[in-house]
Tab-separated table of C-alpha atoms and ligand atoms in Angstrom:
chain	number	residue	atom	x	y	z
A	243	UNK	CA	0.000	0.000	0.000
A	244	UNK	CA	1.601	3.473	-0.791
A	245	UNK	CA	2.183	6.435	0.783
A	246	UNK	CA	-0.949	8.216	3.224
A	247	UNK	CA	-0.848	11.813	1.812
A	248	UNK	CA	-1.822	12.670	5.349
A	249	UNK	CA	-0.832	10.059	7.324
A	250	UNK	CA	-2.477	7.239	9.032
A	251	UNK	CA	-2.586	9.280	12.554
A	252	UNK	CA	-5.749	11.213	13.438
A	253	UNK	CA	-6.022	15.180	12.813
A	254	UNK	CA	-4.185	16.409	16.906
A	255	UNK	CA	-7.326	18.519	17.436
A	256	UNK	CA	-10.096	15.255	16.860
A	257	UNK	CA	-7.615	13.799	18.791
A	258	UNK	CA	-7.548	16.043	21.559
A	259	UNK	CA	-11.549	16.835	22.160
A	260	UNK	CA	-12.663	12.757	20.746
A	261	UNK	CA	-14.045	12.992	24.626
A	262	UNK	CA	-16.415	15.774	23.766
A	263	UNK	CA	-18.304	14.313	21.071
A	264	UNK	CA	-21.935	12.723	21.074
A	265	UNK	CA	-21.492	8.747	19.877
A	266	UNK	CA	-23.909	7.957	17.659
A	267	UNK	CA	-23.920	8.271	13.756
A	268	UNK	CA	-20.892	10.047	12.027
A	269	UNK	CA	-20.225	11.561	8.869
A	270	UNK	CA	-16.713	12.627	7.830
A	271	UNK	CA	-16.763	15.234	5.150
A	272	UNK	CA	-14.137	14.860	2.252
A	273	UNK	CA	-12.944	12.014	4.615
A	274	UNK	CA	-9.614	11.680	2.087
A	275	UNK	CA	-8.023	8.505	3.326
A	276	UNK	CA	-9.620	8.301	6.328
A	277	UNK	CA	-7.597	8.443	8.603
A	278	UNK	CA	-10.183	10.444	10.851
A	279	UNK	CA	-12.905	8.859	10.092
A	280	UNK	CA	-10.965	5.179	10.935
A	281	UNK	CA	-10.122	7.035	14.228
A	282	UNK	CA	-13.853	7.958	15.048
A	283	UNK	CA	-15.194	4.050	14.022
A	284	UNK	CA	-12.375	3.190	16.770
A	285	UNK	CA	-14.067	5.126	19.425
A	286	UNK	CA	-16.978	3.868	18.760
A	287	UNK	CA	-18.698	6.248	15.899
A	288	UNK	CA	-20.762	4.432	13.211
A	289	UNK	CA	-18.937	6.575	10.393
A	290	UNK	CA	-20.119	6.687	6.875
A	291	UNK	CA	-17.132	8.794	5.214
A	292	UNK	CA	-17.835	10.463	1.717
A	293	UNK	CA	-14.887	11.341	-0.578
A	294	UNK	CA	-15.107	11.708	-4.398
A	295	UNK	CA	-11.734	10.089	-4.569
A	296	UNK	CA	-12.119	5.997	-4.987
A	297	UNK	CA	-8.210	5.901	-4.491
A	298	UNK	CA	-8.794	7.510	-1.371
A	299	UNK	CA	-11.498	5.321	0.008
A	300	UNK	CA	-10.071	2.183	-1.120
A	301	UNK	CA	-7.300	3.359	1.453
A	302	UNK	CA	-9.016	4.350	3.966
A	303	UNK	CA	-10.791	0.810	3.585
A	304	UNK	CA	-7.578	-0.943	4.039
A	305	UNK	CA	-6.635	1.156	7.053
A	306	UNK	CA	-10.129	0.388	9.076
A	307	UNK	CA	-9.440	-3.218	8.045
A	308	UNK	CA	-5.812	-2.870	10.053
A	309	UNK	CA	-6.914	-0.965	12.527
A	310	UNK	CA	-10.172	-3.791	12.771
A	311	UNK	CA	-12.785	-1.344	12.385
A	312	UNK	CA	-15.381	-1.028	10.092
A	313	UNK	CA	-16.404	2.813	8.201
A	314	UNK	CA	-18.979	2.998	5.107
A	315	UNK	CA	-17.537	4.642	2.548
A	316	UNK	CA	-19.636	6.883	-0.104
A	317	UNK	CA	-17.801	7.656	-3.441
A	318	UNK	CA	-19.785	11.175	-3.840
A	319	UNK	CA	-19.400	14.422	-5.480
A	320	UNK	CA	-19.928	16.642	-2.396
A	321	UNK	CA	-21.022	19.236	-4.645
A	322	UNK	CA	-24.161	17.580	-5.671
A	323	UNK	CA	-24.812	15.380	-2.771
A	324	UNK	CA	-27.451	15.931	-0.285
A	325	UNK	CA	-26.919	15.252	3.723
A	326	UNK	CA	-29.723	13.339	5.092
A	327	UNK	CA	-32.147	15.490	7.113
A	328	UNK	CA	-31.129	15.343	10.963
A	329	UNK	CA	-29.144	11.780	10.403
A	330	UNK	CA	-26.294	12.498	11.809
A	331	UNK	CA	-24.939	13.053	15.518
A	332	UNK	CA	-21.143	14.432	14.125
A	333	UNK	CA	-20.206	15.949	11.454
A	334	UNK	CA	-16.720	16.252	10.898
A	335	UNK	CA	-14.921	18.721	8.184
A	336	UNK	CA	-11.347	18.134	8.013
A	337	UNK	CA	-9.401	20.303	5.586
A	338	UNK	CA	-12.094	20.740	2.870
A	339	UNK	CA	-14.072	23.789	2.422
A	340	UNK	CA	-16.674	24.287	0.787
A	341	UNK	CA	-18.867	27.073	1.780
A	342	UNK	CA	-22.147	25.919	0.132
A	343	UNK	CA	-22.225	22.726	2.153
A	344	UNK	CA	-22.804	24.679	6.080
A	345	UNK	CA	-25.909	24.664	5.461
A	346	UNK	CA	-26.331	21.133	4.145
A	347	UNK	CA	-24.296	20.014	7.233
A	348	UNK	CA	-26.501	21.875	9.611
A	349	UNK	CA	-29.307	20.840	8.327
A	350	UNK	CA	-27.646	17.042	8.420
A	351	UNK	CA	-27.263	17.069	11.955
A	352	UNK	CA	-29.754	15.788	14.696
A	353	UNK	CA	-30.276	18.526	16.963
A	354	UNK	CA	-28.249	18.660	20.042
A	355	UNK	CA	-25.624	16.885	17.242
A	356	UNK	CA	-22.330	18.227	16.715
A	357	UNK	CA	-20.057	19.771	13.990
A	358	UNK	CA	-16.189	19.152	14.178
A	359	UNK	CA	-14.199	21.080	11.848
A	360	UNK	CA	-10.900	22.259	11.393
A	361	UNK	CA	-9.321	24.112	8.194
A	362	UNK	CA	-6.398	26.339	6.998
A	363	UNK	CA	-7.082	30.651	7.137
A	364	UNK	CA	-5.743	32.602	4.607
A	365	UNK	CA	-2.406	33.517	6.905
A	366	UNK	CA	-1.325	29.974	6.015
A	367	UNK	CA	-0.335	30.737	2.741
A	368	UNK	CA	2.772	32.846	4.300
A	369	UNK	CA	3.763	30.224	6.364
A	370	UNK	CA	4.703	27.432	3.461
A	371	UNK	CA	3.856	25.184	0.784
A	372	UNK	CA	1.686	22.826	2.169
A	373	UNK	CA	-2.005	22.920	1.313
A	374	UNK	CA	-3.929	24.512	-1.375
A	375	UNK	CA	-2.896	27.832	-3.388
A	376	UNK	CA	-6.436	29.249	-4.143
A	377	UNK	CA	-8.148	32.078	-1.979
A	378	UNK	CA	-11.333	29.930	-1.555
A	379	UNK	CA	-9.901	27.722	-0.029
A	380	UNK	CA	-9.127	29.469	3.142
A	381	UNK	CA	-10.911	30.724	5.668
A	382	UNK	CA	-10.709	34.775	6.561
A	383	UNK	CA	-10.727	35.708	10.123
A	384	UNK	CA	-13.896	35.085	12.224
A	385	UNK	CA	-14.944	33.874	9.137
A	386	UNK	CA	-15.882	29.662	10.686
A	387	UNK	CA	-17.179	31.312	14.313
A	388	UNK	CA	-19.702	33.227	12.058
A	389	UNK	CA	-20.516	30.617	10.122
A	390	UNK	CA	-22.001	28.431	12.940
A	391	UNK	CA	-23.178	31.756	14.950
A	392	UNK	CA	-26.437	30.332	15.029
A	393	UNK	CA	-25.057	27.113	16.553
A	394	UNK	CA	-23.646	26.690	20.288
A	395	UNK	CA	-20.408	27.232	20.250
A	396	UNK	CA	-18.183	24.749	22.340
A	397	UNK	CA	-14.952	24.969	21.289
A	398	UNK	CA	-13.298	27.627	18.945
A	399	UNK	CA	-9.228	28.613	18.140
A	400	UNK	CA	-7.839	30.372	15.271
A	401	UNK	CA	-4.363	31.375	14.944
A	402	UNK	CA	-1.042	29.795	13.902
A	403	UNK	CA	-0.197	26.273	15.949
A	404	UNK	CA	2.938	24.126	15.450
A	405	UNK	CA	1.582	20.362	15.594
A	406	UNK	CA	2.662	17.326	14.758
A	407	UNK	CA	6.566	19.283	13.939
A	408	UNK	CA	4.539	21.712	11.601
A	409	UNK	CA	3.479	25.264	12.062
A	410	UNK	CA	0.047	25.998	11.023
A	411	UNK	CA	-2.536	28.478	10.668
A	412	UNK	CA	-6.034	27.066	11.171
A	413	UNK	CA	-9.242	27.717	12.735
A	414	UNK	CA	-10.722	24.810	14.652
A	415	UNK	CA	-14.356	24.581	16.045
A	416	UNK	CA	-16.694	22.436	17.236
A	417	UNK	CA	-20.061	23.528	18.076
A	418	UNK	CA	-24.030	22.064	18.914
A	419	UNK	CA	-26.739	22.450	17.057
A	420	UNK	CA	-29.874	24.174	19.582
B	730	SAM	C1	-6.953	17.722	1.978
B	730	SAM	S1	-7.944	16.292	1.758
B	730	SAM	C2	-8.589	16.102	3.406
B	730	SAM	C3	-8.937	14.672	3.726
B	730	SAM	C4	-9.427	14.395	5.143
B	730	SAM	N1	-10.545	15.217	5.534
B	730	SAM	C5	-8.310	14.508	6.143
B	730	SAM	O1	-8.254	15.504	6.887
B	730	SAM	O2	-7.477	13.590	6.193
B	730	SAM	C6	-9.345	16.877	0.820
B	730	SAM	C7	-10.269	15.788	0.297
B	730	SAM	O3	-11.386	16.384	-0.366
B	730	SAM	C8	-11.801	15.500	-1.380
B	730	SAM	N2	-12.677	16.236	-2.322
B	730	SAM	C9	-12.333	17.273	-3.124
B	730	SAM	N3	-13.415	17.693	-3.834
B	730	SAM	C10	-14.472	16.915	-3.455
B	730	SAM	C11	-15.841	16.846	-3.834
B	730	SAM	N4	-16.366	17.697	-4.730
B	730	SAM	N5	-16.620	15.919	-3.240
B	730	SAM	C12	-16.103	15.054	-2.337
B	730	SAM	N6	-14.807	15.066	-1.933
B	730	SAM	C13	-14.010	15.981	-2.494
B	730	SAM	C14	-10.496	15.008	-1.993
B	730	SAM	O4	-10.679	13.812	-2.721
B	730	SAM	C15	-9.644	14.848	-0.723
B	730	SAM	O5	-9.720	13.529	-0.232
């Protein structure tokens, strides 16, 4: 099996806050090669994770199977896919961002259900290479609190972090739907 693009090891802050979030039904957003969504089925989330890479899936397949976990995987164009009304307990949004898809993912979530999610801003761009080149792609400042101001927030950071040996700049929430 190659190469994970982003390793096999959990995203630090899922890591960190697994404690705080509502077992039940899980979907990881964009959930790559799963290595967060492997990490979630381990602590006891029923994950489906939706990528529209099969590459991707087929990996993160493979690492539930060696981990001995099992995730359903959904080979979907988030762009035209529709979240189940209220299905889900957790979201989780891990380095994808798609603007148009908040409200599908609010609207996903069973309420008292919560939203994980964790991206790079825009100051990221001055710190290196990694990660994506577009504007879009980044979050401005305030801009993810805002997005879930109608939510409860539980949990919110933004700045520049140095984890896992790398310096970052993210913003990291996780907040309940009232
Ligand atoms: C940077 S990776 C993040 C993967 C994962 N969330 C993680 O943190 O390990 C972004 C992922 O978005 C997926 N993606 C990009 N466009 C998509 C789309 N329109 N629908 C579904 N997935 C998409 C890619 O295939 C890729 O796996």
């Amino acid at each position: 099996m190659k190469e994970f693009a982003l390793g096999k090891e959990p995203n630090a802050f899922l890591k960190k806050h697994i404690h705080l979030l509502p077992k039940g039904k899980a979907l990881d957003i964009a959930a790559g090669e799963g290595r967060n969504a492997v990490f979630m089925a381990e602590h006891g989330f029923d994950v489906d994770a939706a990528d529209i890479s099969e590459k991707g899936l087929k990996k993160a397949q493979a690492l539930a199977r060696e981990k001995g976990v099992r995730i359903n995987t959904f080979l979907i164009d988030l762009d035209q896919y529709q979240i189940e009304k209220e299905r889900y307990d957790l979201i989780a949004n891990f380095y994808f961002l798609k603007r148009r898809l908040i409200a599908r993912i609010k609207k996903g979530l069973k309420k008292g259900g919560k939203v994980i999610f964790e991206t790079y801003l825009l100051e990221h761009r001055t710190l290196g290479t990694e990660g994506p080149k577009q504007a879009k792609y980044f979050l401005k400042p305030n801009e993810l609190i805002r997005l879930f101001k109608n939510f409860r927030i539980l949990f919110y950071r933004e700045g520049i972090f140095r984890e896992g040996g790398k310096r970052k700049a993210v913003a990291s929430l996780i907040a309940e739907k009232r």
